[in-house]
CSV table of C-alpha atoms and ligand atoms in Angstrom, one decimal:
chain,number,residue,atom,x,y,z
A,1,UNK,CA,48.2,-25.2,12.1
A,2,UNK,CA,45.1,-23.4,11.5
A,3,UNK,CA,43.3,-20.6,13.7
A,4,UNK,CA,39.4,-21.1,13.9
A,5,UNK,CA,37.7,-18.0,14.4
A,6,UNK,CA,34.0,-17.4,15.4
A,7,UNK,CA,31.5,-14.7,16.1
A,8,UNK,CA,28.8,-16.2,17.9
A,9,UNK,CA,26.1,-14.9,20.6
A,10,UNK,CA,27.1,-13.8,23.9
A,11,UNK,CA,25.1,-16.6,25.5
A,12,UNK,CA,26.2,-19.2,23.8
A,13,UNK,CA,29.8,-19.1,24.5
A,14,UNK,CA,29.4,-21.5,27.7
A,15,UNK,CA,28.2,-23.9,25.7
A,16,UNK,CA,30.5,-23.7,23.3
A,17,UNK,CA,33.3,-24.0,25.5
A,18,UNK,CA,32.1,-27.0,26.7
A,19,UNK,CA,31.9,-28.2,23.5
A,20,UNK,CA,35.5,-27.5,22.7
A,21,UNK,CA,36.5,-28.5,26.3
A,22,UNK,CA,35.0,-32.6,24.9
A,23,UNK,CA,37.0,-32.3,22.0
A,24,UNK,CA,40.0,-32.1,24.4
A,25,UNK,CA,41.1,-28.3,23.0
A,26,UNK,CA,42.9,-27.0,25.4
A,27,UNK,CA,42.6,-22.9,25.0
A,28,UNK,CA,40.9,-20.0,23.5
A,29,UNK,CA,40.8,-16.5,23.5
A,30,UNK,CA,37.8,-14.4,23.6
A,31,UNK,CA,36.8,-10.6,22.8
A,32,UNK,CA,33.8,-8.4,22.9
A,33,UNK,CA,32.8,-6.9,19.0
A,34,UNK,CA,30.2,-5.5,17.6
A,35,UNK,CA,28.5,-7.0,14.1
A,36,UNK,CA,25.9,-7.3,11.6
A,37,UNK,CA,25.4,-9.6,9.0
A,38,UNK,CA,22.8,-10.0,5.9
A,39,UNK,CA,19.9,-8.2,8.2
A,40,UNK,CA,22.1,-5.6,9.4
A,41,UNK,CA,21.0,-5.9,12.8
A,42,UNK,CA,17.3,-4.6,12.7
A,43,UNK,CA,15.9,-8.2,14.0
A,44,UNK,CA,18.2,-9.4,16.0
A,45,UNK,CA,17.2,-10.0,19.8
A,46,UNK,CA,19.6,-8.9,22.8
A,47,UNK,CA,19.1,-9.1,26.2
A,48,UNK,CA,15.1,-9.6,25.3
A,49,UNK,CA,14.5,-6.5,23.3
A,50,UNK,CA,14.6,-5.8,19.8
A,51,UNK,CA,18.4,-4.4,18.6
A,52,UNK,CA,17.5,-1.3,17.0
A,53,UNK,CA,20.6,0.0,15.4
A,54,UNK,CA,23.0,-1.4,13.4
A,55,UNK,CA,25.4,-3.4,15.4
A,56,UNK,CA,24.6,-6.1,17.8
A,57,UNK,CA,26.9,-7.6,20.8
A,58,UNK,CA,28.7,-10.7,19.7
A,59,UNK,CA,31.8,-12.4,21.3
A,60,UNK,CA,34.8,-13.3,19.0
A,61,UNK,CA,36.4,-16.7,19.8
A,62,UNK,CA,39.5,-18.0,18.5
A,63,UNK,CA,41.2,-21.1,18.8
A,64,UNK,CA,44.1,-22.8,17.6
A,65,UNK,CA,44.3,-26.2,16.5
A,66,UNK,CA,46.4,-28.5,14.7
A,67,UNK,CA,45.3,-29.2,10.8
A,68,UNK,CA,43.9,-32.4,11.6
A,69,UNK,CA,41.4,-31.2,14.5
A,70,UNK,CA,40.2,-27.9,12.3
A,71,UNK,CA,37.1,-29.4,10.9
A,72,UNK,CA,35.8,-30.8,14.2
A,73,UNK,CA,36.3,-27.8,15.8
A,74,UNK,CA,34.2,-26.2,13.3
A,75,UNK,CA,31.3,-28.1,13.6
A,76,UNK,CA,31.6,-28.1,17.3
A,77,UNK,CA,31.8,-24.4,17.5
A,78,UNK,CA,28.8,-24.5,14.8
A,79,UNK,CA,26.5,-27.3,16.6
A,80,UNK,CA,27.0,-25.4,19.8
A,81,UNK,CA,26.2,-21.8,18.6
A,82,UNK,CA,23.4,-22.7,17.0
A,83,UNK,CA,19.5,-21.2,18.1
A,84,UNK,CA,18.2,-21.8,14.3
A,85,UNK,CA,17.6,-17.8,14.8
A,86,UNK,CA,18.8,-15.0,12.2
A,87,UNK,CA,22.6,-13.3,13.9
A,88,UNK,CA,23.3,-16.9,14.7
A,89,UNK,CA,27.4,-16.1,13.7
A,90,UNK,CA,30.4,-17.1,11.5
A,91,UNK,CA,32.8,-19.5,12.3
A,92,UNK,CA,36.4,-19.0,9.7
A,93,UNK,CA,39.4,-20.6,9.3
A,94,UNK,CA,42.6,-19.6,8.8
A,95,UNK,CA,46.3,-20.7,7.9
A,96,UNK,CA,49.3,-20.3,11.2
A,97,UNK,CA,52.3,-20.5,9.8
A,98,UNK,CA,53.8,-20.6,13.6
A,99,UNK,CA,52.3,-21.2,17.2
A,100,UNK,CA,55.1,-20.5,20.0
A,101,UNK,CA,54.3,-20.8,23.5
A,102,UNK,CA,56.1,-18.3,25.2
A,103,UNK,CA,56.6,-19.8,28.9
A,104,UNK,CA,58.9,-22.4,26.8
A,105,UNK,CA,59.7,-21.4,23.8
A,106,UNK,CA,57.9,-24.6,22.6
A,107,UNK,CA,56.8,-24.3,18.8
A,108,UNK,CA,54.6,-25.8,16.2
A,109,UNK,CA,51.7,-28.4,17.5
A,110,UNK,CA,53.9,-28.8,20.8
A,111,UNK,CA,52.8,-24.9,21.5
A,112,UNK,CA,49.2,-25.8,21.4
B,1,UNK,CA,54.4,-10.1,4.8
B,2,UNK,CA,53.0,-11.5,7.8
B,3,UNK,CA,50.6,-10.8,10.8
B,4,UNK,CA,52.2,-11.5,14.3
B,5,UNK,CA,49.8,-12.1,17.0
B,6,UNK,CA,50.7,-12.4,20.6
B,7,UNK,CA,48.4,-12.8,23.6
B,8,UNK,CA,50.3,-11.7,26.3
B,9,UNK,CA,50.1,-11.2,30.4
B,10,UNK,CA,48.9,-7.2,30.4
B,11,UNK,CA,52.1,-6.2,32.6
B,12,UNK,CA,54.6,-7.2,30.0
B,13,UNK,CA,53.5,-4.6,27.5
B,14,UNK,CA,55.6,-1.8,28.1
B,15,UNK,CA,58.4,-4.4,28.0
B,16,UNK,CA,57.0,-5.7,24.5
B,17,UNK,CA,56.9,-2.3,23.0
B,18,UNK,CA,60.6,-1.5,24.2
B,19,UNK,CA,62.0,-5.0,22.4
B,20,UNK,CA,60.1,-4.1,19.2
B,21,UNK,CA,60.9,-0.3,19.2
B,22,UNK,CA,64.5,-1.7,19.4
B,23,UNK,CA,64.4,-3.9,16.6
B,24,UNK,CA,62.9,-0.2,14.7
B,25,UNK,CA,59.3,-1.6,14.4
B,26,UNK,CA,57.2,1.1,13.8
B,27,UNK,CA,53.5,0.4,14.4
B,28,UNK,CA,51.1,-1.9,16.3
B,29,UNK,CA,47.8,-2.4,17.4
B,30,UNK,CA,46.6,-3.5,20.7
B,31,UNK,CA,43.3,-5.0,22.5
B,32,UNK,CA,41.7,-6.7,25.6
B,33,UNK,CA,41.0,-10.0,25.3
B,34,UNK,CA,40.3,-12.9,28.0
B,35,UNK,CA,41.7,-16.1,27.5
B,36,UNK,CA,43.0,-19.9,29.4
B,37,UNK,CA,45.6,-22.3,28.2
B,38,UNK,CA,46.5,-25.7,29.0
B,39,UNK,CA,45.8,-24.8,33.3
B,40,UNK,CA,42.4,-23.0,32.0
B,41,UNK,CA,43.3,-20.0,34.2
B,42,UNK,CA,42.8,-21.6,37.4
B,43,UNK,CA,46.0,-21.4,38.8
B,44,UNK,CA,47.3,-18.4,37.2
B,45,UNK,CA,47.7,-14.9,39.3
B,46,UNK,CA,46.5,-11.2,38.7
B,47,UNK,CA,46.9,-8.5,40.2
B,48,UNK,CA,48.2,-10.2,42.8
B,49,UNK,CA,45.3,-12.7,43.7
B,50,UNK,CA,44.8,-15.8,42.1
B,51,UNK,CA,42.1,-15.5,39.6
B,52,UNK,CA,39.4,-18.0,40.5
B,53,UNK,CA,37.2,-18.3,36.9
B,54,UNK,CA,38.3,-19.7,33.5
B,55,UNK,CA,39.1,-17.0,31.9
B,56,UNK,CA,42.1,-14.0,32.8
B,57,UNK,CA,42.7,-10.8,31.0
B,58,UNK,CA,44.9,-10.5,28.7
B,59,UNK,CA,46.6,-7.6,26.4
B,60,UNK,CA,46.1,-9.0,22.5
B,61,UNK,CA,49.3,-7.9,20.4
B,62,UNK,CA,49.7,-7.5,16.6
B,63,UNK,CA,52.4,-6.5,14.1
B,64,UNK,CA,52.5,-6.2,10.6
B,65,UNK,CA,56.2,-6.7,9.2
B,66,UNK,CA,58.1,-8.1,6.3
B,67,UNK,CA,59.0,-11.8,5.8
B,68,UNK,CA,62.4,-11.4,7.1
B,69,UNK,CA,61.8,-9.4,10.2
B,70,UNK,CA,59.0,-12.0,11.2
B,71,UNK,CA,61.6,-14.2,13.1
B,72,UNK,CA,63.7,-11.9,15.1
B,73,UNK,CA,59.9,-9.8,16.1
B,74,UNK,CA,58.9,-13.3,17.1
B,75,UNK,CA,61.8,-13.9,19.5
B,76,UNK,CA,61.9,-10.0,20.9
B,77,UNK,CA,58.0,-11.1,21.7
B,78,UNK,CA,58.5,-14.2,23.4
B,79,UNK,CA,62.2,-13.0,25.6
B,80,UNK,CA,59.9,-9.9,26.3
B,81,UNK,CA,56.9,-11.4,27.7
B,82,UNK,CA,58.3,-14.3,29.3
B,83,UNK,CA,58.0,-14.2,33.3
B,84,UNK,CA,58.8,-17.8,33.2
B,85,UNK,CA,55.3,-18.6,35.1
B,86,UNK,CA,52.2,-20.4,33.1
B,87,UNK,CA,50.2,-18.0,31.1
B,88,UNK,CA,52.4,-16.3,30.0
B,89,UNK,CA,50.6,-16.4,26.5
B,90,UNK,CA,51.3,-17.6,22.8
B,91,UNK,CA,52.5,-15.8,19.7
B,92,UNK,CA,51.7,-16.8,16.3
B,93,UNK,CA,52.4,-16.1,12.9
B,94,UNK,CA,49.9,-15.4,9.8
B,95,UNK,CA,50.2,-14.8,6.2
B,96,UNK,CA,49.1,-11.3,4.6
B,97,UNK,CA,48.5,-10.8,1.3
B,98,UNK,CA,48.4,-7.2,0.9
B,99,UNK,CA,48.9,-4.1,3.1
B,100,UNK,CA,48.0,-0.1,1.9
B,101,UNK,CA,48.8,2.8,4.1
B,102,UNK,CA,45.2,4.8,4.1
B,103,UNK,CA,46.7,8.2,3.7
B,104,UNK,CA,48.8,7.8,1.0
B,105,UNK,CA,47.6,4.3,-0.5
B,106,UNK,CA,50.6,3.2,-0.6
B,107,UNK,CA,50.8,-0.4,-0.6
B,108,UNK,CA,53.2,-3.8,0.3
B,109,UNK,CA,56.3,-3.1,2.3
B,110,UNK,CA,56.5,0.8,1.6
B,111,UNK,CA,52.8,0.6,4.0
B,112,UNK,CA,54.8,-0.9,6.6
C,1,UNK,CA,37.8,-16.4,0.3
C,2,UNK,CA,39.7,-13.2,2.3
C,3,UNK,CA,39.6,-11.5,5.4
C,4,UNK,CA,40.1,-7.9,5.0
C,5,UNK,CA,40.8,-5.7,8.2
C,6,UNK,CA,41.6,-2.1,8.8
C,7,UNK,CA,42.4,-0.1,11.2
C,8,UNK,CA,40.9,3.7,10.8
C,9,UNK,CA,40.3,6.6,13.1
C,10,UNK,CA,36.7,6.1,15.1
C,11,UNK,CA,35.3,8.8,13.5
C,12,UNK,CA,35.2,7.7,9.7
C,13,UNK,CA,33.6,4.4,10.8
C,14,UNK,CA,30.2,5.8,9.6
C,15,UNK,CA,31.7,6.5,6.1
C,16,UNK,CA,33.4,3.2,6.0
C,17,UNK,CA,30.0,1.4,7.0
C,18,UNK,CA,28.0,3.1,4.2
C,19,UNK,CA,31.0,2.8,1.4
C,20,UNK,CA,30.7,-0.9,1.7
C,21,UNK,CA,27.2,-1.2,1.9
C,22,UNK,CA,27.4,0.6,-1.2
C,23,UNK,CA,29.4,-2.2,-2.7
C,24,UNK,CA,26.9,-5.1,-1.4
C,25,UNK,CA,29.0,-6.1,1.3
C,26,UNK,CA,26.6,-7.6,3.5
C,27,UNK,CA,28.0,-8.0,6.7
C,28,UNK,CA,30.7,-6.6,9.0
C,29,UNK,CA,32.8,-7.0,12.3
C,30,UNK,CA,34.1,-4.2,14.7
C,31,UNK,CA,36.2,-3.7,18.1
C,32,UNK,CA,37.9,-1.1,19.7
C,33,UNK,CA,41.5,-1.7,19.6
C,34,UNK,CA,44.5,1.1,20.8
C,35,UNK,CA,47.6,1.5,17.9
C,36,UNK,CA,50.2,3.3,17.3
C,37,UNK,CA,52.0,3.7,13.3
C,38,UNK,CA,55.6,5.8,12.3
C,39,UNK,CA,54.9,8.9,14.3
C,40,UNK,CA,54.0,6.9,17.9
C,41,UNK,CA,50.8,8.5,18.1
C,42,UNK,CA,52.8,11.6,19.7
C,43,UNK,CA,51.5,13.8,17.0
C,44,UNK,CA,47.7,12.4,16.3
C,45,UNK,CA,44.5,14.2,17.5
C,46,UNK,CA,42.0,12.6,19.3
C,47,UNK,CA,38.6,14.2,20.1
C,48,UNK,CA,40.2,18.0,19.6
C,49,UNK,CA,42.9,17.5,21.8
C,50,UNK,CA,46.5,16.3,20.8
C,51,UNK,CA,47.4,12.5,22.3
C,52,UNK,CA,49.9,12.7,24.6
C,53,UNK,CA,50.1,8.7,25.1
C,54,UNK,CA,51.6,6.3,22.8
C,55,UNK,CA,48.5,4.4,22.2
C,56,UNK,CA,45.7,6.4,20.3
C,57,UNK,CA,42.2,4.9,20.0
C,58,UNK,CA,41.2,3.0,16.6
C,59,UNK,CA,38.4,0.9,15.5
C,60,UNK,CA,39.4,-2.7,13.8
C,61,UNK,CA,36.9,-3.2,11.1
C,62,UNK,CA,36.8,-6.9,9.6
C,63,UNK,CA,34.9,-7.9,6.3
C,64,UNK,CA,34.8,-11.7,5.1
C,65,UNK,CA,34.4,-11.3,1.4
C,66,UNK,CA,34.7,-13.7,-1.7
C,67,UNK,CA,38.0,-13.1,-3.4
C,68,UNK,CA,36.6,-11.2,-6.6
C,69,UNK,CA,35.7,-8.6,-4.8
C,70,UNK,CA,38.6,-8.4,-1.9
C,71,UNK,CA,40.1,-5.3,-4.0
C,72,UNK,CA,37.3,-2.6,-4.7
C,73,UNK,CA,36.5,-3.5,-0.7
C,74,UNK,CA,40.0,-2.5,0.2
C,75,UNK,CA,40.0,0.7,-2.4
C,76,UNK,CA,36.5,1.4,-1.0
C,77,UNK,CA,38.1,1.5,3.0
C,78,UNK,CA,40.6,3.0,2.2
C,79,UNK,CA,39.2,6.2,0.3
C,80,UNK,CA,36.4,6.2,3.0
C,81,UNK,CA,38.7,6.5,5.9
C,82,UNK,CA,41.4,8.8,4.3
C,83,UNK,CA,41.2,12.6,5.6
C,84,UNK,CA,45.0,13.1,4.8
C,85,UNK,CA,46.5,13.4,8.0
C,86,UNK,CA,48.4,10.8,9.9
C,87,UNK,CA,47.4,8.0,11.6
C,88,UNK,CA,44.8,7.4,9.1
C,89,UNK,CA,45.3,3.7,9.7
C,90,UNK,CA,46.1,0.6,7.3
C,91,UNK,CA,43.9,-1.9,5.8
C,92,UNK,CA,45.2,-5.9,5.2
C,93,UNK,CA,43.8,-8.8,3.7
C,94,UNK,CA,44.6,-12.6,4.7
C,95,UNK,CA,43.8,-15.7,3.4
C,96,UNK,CA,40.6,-17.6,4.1
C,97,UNK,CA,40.2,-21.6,4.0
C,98,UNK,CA,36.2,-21.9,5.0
C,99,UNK,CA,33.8,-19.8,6.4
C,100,UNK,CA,30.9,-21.2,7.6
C,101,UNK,CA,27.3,-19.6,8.3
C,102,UNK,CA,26.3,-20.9,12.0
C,103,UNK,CA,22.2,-20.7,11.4
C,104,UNK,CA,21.9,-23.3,8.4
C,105,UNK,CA,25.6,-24.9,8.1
C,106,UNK,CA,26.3,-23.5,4.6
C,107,UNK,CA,29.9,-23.2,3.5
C,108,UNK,CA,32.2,-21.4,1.3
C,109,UNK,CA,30.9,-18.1,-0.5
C,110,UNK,CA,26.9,-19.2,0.1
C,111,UNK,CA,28.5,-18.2,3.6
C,112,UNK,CA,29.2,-14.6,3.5
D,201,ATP,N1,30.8,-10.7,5.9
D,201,ATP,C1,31.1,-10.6,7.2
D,201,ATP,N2,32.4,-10.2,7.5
D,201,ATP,C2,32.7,-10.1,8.8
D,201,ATP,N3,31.9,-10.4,9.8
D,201,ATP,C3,30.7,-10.8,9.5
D,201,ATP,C4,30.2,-10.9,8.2
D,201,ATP,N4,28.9,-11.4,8.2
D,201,ATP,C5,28.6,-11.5,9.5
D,201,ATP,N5,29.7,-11.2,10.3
D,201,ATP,C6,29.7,-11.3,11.8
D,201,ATP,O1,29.0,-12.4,12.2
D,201,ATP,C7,27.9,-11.9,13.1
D,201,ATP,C8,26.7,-12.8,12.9
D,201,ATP,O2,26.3,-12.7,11.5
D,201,ATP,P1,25.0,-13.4,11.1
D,201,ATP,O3,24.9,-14.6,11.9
D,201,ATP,O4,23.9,-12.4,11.2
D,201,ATP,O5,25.3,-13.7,9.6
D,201,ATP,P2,24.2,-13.8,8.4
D,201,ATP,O6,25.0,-14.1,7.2
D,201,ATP,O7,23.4,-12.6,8.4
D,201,ATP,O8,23.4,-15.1,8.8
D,201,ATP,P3,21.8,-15.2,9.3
D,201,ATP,O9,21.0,-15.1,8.0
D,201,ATP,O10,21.7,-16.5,10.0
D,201,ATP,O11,21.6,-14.0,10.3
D,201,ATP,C9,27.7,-10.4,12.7
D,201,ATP,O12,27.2,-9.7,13.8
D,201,ATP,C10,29.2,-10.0,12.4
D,201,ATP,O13,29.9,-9.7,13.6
D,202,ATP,N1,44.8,-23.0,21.7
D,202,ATP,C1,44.7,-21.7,21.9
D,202,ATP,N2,44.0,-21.0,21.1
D,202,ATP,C2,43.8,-19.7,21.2
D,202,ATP,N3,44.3,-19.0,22.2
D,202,ATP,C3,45.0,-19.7,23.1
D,202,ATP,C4,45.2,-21.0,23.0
D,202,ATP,N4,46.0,-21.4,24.1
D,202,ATP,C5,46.2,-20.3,24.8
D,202,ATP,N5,45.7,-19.2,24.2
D,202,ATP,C6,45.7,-17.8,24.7
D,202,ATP,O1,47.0,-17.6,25.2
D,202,ATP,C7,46.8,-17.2,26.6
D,202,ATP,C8,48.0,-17.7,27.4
D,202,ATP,O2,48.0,-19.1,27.3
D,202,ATP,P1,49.0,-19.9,28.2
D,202,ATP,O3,50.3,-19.2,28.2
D,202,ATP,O4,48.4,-20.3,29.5
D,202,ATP,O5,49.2,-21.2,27.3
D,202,ATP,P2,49.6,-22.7,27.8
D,202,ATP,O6,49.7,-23.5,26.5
D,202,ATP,O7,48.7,-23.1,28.9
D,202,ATP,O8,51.1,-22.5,28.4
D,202,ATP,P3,51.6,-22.5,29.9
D,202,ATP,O9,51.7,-24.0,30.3
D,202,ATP,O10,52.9,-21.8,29.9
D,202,ATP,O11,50.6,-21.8,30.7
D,202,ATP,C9,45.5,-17.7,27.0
D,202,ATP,O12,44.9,-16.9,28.1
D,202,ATP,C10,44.7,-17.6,25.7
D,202,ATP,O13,44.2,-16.2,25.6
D,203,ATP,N1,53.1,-2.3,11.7
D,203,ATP,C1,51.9,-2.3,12.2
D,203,ATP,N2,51.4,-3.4,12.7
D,203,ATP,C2,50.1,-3.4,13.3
D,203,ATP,N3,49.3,-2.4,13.4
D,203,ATP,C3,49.8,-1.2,12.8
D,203,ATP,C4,51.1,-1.1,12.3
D,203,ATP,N4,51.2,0.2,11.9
D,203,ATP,C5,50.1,0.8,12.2
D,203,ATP,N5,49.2,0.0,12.8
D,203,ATP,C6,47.9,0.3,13.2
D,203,ATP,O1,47.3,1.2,12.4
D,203,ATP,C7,46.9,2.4,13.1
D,203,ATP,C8,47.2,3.6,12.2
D,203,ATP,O2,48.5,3.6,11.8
D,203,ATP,P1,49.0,4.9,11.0
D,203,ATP,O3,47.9,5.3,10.1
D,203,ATP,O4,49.5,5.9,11.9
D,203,ATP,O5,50.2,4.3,10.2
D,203,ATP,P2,51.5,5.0,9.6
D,203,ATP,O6,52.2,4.0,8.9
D,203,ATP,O7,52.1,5.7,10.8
D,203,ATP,O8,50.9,6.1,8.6
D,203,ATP,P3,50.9,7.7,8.7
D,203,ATP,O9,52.2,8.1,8.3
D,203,ATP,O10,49.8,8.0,7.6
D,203,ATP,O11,50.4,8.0,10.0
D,203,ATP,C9,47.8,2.4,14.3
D,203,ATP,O12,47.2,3.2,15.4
D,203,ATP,C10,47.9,0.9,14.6
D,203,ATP,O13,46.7,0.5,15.3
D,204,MG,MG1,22.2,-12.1,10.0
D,205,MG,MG1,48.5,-22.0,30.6
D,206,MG,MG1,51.1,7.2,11.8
């Protein structure tokens, strides 16, 4: 199994739910962080005014998936995050050794 | 060593900490994070009202520990936060490579 | 690639910040998270006062780098966030399959 994570901009994350919700993924967890990347901040847009300090808004999205659906929840995540505008995101992956769901005890790609 | 992850219902914390204090874990970092499963949240309860949007609040757990206490931290997890009603959250296992203690720079299993 | 996260005391976060811009690292993530290590938090100091709670406030600090440079980024956290006194936090690194830059699609190291 393999957690995808990705920082993306707060208003995208509808759409990229949706996105995930047509690839027939069936949760996520989100959190509220703070970043910068290769600009450090200084251009991005929030909320309609120029950021002007280091750290902009983002959300944090993780999801995990089996091995076989990683790479098309990449590109889901990425096609739907996209504006073509600087602060745009990152979207990793990782390796899961173990998933359990804890309602069951249900482990392994029958916990996703 | 490994990173253990849960996503948990908030009122099972104190419940959590008390399994993994008895197993003589000694450190662990918590957050707030939102999150659905399989039922996308529409049908699970907080604080006593059913929670009518996607996503539901959630307390985000994580442990550091050595290979062999991974298991038995995963089961005190899952007995601890188990209500035995849906949500009641996920608990995964990641590889780490390295950890150091910042005071003392101490590193590996002695950081632990 | 690596993921390298640490866990330090609020206040060093402005040392961290410019000890890895020092080192080229070009981007960064951060979230407020609540933690405890070997002493429970019973004995840590937070904003003058001693913390009379388990959980003491942290910042999680997150840096996708290339693997060359995953150690001199830990070394430069962890001397950056060390005043000597405990509950200076700990600092990991985990494995990394992809990352991939939202805006243009690029992959791999041209990602970071
Ligand atoms: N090296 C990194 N490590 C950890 N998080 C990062 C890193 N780089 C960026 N991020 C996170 O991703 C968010 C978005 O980064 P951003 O899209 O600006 O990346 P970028 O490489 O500067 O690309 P662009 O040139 O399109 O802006 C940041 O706000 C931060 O939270
Ligand atoms: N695939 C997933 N990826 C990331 N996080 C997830 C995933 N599935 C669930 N979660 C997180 O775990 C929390 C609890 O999920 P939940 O217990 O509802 O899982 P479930 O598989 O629907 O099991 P149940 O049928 O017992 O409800 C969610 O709110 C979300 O934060
Ligand atoms: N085993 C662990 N798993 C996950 N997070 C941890 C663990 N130990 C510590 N942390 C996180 O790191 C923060 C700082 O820990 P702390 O520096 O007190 O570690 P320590 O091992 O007790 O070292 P010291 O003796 O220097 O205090 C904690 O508040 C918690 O968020
Ligand atoms: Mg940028
Ligand atoms: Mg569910
Ligand atoms: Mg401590």
């Amino acid at each position: 199994m393999k957690l995808v994570t990705a920082i993306i901009k707060p208003f995208t994350l509808d759409e990229v739910k949706a996105a995930l919700e047509q690839l027939g993924v069936l949760g996520m967890t989100v959190s509220e962080v703070q970043g910068y990347g290769r600009q450090k901040g200084h251009t991005e847009v929030y909320r309609g005014a120029e950021y002007s300090v280091d750290f902009v808004p983002k959300i944090r999205v993780e999801v995990l998936v089996d091995d076989a659906a990683g790479d098309k929840v990449v590109d889901a995540i990425v096609s739907a995050a996209r504006t073509g505008k600087i602060g745009d995101g990152k979207v990793w992956v990782t390796p899961v050794d173990t998933v359990v769901r804890v309602r069951t005890g249900e482990r392994g790609t029958d916990a996703l």
